[in-house]
CSV table of C-alpha atoms in Angstrom, one decimal:
chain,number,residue,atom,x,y,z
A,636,UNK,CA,164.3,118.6,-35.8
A,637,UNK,CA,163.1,118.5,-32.0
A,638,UNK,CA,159.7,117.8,-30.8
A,639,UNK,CA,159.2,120.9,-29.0
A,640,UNK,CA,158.0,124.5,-30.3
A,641,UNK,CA,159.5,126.4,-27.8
A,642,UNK,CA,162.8,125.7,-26.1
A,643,UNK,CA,163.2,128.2,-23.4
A,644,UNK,CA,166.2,127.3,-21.0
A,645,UNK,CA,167.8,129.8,-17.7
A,646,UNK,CA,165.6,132.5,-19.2
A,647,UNK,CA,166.1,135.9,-17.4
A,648,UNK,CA,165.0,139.6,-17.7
A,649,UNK,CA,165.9,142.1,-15.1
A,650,UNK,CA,164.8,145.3,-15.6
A,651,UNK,CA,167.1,148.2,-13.7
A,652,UNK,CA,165.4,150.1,-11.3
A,653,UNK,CA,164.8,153.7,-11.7
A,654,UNK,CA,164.9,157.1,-9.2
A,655,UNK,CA,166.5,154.7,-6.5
A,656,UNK,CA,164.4,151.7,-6.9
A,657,UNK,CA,165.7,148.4,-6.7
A,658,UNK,CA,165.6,146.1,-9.8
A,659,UNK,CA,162.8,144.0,-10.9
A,660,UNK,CA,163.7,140.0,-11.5
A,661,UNK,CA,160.8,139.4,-14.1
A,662,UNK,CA,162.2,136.5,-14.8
A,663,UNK,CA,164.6,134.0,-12.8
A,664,UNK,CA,166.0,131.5,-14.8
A,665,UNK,CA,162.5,129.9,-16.3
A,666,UNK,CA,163.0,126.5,-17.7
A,667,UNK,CA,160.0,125.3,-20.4
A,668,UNK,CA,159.5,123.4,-23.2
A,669,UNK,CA,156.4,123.2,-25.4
A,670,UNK,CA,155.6,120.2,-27.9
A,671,UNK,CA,154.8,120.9,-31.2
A,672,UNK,CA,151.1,120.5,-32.4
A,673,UNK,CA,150.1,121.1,-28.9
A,674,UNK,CA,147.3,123.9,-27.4
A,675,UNK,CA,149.6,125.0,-24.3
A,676,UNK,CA,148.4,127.6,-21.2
A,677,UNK,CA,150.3,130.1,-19.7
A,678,UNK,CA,148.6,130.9,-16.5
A,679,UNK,CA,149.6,133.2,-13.9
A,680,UNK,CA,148.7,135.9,-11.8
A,681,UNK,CA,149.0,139.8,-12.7
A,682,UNK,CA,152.8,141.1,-12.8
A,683,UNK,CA,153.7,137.0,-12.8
A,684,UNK,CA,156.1,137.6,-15.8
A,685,UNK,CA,153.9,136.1,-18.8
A,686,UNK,CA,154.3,139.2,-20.9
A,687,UNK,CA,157.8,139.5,-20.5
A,688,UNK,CA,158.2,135.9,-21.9
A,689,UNK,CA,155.7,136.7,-24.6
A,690,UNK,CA,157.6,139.7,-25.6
A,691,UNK,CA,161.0,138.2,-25.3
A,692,UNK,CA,159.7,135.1,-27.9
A,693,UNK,CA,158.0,137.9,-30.0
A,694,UNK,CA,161.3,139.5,-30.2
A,695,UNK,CA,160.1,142.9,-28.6
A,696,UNK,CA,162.3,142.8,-25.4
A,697,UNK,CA,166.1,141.5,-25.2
A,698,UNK,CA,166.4,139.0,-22.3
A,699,UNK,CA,169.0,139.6,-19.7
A,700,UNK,CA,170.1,136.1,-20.2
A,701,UNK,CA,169.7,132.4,-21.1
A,702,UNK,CA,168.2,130.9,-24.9
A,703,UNK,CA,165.1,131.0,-26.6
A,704,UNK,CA,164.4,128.0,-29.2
A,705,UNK,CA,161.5,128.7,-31.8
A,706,UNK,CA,160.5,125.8,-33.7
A,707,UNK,CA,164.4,125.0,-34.0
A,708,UNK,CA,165.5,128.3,-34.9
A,709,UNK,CA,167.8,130.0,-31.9
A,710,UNK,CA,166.9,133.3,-31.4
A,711,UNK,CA,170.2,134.7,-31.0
A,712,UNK,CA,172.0,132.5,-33.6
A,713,UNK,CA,169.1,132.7,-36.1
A,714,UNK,CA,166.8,135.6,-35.2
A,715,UNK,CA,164.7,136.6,-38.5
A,716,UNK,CA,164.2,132.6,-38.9
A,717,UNK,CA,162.9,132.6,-35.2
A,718,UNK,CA,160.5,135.5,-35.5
A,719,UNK,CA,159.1,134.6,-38.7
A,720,UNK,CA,158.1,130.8,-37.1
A,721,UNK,CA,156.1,133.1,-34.6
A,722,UNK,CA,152.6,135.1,-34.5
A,723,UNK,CA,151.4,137.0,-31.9
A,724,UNK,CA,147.8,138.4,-31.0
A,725,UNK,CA,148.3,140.8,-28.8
A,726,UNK,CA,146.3,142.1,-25.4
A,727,UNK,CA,146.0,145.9,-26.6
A,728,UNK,CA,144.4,146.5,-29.7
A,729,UNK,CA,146.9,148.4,-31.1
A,730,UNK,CA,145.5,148.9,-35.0
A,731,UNK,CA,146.3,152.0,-37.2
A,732,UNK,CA,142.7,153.3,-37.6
A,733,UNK,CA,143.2,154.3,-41.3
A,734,UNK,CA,143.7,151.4,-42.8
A,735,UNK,CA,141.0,148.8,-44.1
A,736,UNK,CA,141.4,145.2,-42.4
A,737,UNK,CA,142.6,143.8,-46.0
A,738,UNK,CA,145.0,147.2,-46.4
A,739,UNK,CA,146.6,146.1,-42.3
A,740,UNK,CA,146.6,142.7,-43.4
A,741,UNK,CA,149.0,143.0,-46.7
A,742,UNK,CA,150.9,145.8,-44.8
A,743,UNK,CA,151.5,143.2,-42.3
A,744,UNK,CA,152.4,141.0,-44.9
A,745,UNK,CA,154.9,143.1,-46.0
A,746,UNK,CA,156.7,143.3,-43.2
A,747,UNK,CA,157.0,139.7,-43.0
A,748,UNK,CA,158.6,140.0,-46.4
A,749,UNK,CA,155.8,137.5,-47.7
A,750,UNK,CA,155.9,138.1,-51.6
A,751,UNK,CA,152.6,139.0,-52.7
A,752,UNK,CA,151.4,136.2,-54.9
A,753,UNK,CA,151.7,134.1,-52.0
A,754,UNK,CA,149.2,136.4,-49.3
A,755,UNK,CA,146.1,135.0,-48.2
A,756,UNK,CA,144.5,138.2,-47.0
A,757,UNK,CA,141.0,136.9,-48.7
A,758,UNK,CA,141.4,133.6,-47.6
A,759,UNK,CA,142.0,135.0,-43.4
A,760,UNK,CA,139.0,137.3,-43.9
A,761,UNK,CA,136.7,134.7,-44.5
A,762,UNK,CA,137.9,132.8,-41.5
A,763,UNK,CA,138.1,135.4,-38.8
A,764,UNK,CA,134.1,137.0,-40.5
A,765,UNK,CA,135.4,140.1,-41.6
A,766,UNK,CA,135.1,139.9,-45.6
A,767,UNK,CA,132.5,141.6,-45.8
A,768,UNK,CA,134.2,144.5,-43.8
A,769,UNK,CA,136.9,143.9,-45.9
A,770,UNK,CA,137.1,147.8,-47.5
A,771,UNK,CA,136.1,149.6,-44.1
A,772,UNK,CA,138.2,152.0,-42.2
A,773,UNK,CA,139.6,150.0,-38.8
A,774,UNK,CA,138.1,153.2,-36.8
A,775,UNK,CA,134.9,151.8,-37.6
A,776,UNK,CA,135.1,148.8,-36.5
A,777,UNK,CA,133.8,147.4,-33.8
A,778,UNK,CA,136.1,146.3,-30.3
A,779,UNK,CA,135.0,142.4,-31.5
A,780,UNK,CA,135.7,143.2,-35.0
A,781,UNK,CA,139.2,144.4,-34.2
A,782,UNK,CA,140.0,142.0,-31.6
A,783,UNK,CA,139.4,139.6,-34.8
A,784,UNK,CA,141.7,141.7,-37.0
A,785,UNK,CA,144.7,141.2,-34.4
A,786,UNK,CA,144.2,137.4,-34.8
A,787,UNK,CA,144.3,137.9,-38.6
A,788,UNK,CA,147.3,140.1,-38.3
A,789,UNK,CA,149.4,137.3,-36.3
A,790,UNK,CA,148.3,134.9,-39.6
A,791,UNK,CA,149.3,136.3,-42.3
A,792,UNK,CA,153.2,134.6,-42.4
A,793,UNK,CA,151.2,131.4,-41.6
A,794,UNK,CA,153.7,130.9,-38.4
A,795,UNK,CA,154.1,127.8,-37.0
A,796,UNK,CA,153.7,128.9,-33.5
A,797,UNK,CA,151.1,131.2,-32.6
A,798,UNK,CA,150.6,133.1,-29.5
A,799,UNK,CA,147.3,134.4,-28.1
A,800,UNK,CA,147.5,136.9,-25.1
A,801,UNK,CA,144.3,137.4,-23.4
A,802,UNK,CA,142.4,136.9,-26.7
A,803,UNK,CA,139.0,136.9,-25.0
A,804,UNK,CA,139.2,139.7,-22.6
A,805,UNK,CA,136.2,141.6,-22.8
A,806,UNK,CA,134.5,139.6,-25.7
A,807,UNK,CA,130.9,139.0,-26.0
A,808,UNK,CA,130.2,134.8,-26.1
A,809,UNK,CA,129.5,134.9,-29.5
A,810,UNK,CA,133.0,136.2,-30.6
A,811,UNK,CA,134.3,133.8,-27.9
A,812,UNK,CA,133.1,130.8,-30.0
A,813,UNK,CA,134.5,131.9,-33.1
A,814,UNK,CA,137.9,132.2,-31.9
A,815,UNK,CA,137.8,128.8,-30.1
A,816,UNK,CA,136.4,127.4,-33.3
A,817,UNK,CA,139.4,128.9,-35.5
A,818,UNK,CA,141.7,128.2,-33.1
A,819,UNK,CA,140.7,124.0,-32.9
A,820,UNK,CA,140.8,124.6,-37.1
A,821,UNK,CA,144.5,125.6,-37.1
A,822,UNK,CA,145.3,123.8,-34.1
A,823,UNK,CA,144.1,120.6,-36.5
A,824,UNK,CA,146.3,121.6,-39.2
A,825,UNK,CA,149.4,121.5,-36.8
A,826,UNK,CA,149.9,124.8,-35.4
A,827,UNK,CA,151.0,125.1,-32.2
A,828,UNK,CA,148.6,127.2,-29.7
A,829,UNK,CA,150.2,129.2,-26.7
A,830,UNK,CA,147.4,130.8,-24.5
A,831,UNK,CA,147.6,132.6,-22.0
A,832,UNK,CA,144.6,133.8,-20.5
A,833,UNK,CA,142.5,134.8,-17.1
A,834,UNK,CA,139.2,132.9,-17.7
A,835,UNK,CA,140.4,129.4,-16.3
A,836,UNK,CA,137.5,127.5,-17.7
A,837,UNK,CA,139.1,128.6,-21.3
A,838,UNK,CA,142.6,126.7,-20.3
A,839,UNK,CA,140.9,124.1,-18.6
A,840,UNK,CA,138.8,123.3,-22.0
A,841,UNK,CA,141.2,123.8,-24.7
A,842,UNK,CA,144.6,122.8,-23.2
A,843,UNK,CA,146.4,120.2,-23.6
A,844,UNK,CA,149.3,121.0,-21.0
A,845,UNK,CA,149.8,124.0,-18.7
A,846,UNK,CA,152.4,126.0,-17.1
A,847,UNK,CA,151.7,128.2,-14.1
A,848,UNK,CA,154.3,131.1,-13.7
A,849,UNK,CA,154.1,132.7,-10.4
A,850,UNK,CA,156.5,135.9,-9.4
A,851,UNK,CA,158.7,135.4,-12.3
A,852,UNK,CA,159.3,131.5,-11.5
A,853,UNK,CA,157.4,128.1,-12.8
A,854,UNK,CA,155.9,126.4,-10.0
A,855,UNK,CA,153.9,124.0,-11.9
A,856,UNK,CA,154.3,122.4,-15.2
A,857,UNK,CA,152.4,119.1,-16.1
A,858,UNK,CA,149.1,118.0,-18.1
A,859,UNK,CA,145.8,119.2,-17.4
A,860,UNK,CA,144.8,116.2,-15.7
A,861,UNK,CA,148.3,115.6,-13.9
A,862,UNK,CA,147.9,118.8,-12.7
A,863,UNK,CA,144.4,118.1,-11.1
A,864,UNK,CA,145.3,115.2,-9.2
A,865,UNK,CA,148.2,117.3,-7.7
A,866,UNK,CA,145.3,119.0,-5.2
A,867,UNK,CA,143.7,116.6,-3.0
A,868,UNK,CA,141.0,118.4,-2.2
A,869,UNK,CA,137.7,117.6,-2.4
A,870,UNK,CA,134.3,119.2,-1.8
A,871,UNK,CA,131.0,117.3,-0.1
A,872,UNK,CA,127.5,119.7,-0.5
A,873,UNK,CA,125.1,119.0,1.7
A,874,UNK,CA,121.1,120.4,1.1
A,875,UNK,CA,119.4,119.7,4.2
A,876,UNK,CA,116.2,118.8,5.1
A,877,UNK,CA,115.8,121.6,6.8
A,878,UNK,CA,117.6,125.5,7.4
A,879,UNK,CA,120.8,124.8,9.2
A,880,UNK,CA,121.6,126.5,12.3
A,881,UNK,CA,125.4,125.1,13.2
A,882,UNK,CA,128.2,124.5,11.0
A,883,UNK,CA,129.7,121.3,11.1
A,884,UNK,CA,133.3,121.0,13.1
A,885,UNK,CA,136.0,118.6,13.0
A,886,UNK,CA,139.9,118.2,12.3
A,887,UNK,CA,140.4,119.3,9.0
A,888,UNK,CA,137.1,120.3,7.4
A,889,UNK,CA,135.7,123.9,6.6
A,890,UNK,CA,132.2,123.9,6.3
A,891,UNK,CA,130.7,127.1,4.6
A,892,UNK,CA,126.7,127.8,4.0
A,893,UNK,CA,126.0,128.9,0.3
A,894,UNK,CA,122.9,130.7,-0.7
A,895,UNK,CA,120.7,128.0,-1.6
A,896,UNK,CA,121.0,126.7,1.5
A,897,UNK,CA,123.5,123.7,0.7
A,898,UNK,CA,126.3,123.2,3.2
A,899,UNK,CA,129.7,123.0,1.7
A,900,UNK,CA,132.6,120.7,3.2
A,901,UNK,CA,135.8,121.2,2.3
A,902,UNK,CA,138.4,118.1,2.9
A,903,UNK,CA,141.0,116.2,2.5
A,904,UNK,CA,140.8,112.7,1.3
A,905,UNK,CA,144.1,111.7,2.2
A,906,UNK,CA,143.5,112.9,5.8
A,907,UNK,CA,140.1,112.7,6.3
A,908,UNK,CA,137.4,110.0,5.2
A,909,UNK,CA,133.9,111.4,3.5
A,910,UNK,CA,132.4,108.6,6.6
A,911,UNK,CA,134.2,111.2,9.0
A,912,UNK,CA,132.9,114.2,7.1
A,913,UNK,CA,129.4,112.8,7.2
A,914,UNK,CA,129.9,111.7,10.5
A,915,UNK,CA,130.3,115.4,11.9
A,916,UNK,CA,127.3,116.5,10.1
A,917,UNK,CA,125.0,114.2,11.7
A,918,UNK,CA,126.4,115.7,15.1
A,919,UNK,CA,126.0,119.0,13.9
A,920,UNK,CA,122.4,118.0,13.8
A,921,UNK,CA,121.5,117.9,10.1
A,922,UNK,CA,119.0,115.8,8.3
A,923,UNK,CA,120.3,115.1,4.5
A,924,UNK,CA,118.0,115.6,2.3
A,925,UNK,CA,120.7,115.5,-1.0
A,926,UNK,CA,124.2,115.4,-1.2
A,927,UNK,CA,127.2,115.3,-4.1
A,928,UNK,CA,130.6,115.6,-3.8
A,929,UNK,CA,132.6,118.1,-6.5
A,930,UNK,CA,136.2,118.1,-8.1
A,931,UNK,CA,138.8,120.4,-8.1
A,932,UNK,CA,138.9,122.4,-11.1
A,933,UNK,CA,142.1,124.1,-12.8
A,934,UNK,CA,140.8,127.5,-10.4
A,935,UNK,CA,141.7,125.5,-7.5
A,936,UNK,CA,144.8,124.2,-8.3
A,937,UNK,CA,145.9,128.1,-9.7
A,938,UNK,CA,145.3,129.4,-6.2
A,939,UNK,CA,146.5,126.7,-4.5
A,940,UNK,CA,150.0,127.2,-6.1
A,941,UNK,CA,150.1,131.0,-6.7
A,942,UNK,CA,149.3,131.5,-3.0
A,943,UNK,CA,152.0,128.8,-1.9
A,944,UNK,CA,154.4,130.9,-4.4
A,945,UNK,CA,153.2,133.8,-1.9
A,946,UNK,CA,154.2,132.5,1.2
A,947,UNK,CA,150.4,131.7,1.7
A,948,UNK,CA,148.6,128.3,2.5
A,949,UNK,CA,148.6,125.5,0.0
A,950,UNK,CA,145.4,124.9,1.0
């Protein structure tokens, strides 16, 4: 049995163009693996190609070309046993509003072909807090309250992957918690997490490893922390003694004035030393009063590499 979830190898969708437009390469030959057991982010920017990939492993769009591994099972050579390894909470809350959460959950059930004496409808009600709106019509529910139901939904044939797309978008922080809490729960038992999602400070807590896709390709594959050291930047802020007048100047720093007042350096350490950085705030005329230095974050490093996917600065 391999050690990896998802085996995706020269994966490709083109979809043809229509009324004269040319095609669109959402995918060009993608190349990823992710270990089993593992909470794994799928970043990109909008139109990067992350739903494509999500809906090709879901088994909702036919890829152009290349092989899809789930948990072992091919997707082409043994497709029912590679979407049933699967779940999938999707973006859109896409819920038939005349059904009760337990009624969606057992229809869902169904479809999986899970024989009924082995559902644990009750059992995903209680985790996801919806037991006690366990009879209730899904048109009543609230948008938190469905957004919960989808996650129950993707449960029910207790997959061994399970995919979250966006799960937090447009969440309150208390409904936020919860899923990060049920996701470390089953994440503990041994299912393996995919997230994708905009909030960067979600990835950056709860991954383990990360992929960035950028227009269709991978440009960065790596640990979280691997993937932090990759950006040698570095920040120094500055709160002066008193209002500053002049920016700072010198070969490669930016020097920006925030509202509080604090000047912000940006640098490179491999080029240029924090003595040099200091150095051209003293000339600038500025007494320090305080002064830190700050990280990149996993924000830093997404720009840095969707913009260098862009033809943009690195920087």
């Amino acid at each position: 049995m391999s050690a990896d979830a998802i085996q995706i190898k020269a994966l490709r969708k083109i979809y043809k163009g229509h009324k004269g437009q040319p095609e669109k390469h959402a995918l060009k030959g993608v190349d990823l693996t992710v270990p089993r057991g593992s909470v794994f982010g799928l970043l990109g920017p909008n139109g990067a190609g992350k739903s494509t990939m999500i809906n090709i492993l879901a088994g909702l769009v036919r890829k152009t070309s290349g092989s899809v591994s789930i948990w072992g099972f091919d997707q082409d050579a043994n497709p029912r046993q590679a979407r049933a390894a699967i779940g999938v909470m999707p973006q859109e809350l896409n819920l038939d509003p005349f059904f009760t959460p337990r009624g969606a959950l057992e229809v869902q059930a169904g479809l999986y072909g899970v024989p009924k004496a082995e559902r644990h409808s009750d059992e995903i009600l209680r985790m996801i807090g919806l037991e006690d709106k366990a009879e209730a019509y899904a048109r009543t529910l609230s948008g938190g309250m469905r957004r919960r139901l989808l996650l129950g939904k993707a449960l029910v044939h207790r997959p061994s992957v399970l995919v979250l797309d966006e799960p937090t978008a447009g969440v309150d922080i208390e409904l936020r918690q919860m899923l990060w809490e049920n996701i470390r729960k089953l994440n503990a038992q041994g299912m393996t997490i995919i997230l994708t999602t905009h909030y960067l400070e979600e990835a950056e807590e709860m991954c383990d490893e990360i992929a960035i896709i950028n227009q269709g390709e991978v440009v960065a594959r790596d640990t979280k922390a691997r993937l932090l050291g990759r950006l040698d930047a570095k920040t120094m802020v500055v709160q002066p003694a008193v209002p500053v007048t002049v920016l700072p100047q010198g070969a490669g720093i930016e020097a920006d004035l925030r509202e509080d007042g604090a000047v912000a350096l940006r640098y490179r350490s491999q080029a240029t030393s924090a003595e040099e950085v200091l150095a051209a705030v003293h000339a600038a005329g500025i007494s320090i009063r305080d002064v830190k230095t700050e990280e990149a974050d996993l924000e830093d490093v997404f720009l840095s590499l969707t913009k260098a996917g862009r033809g943009g600065s690195a920087w």
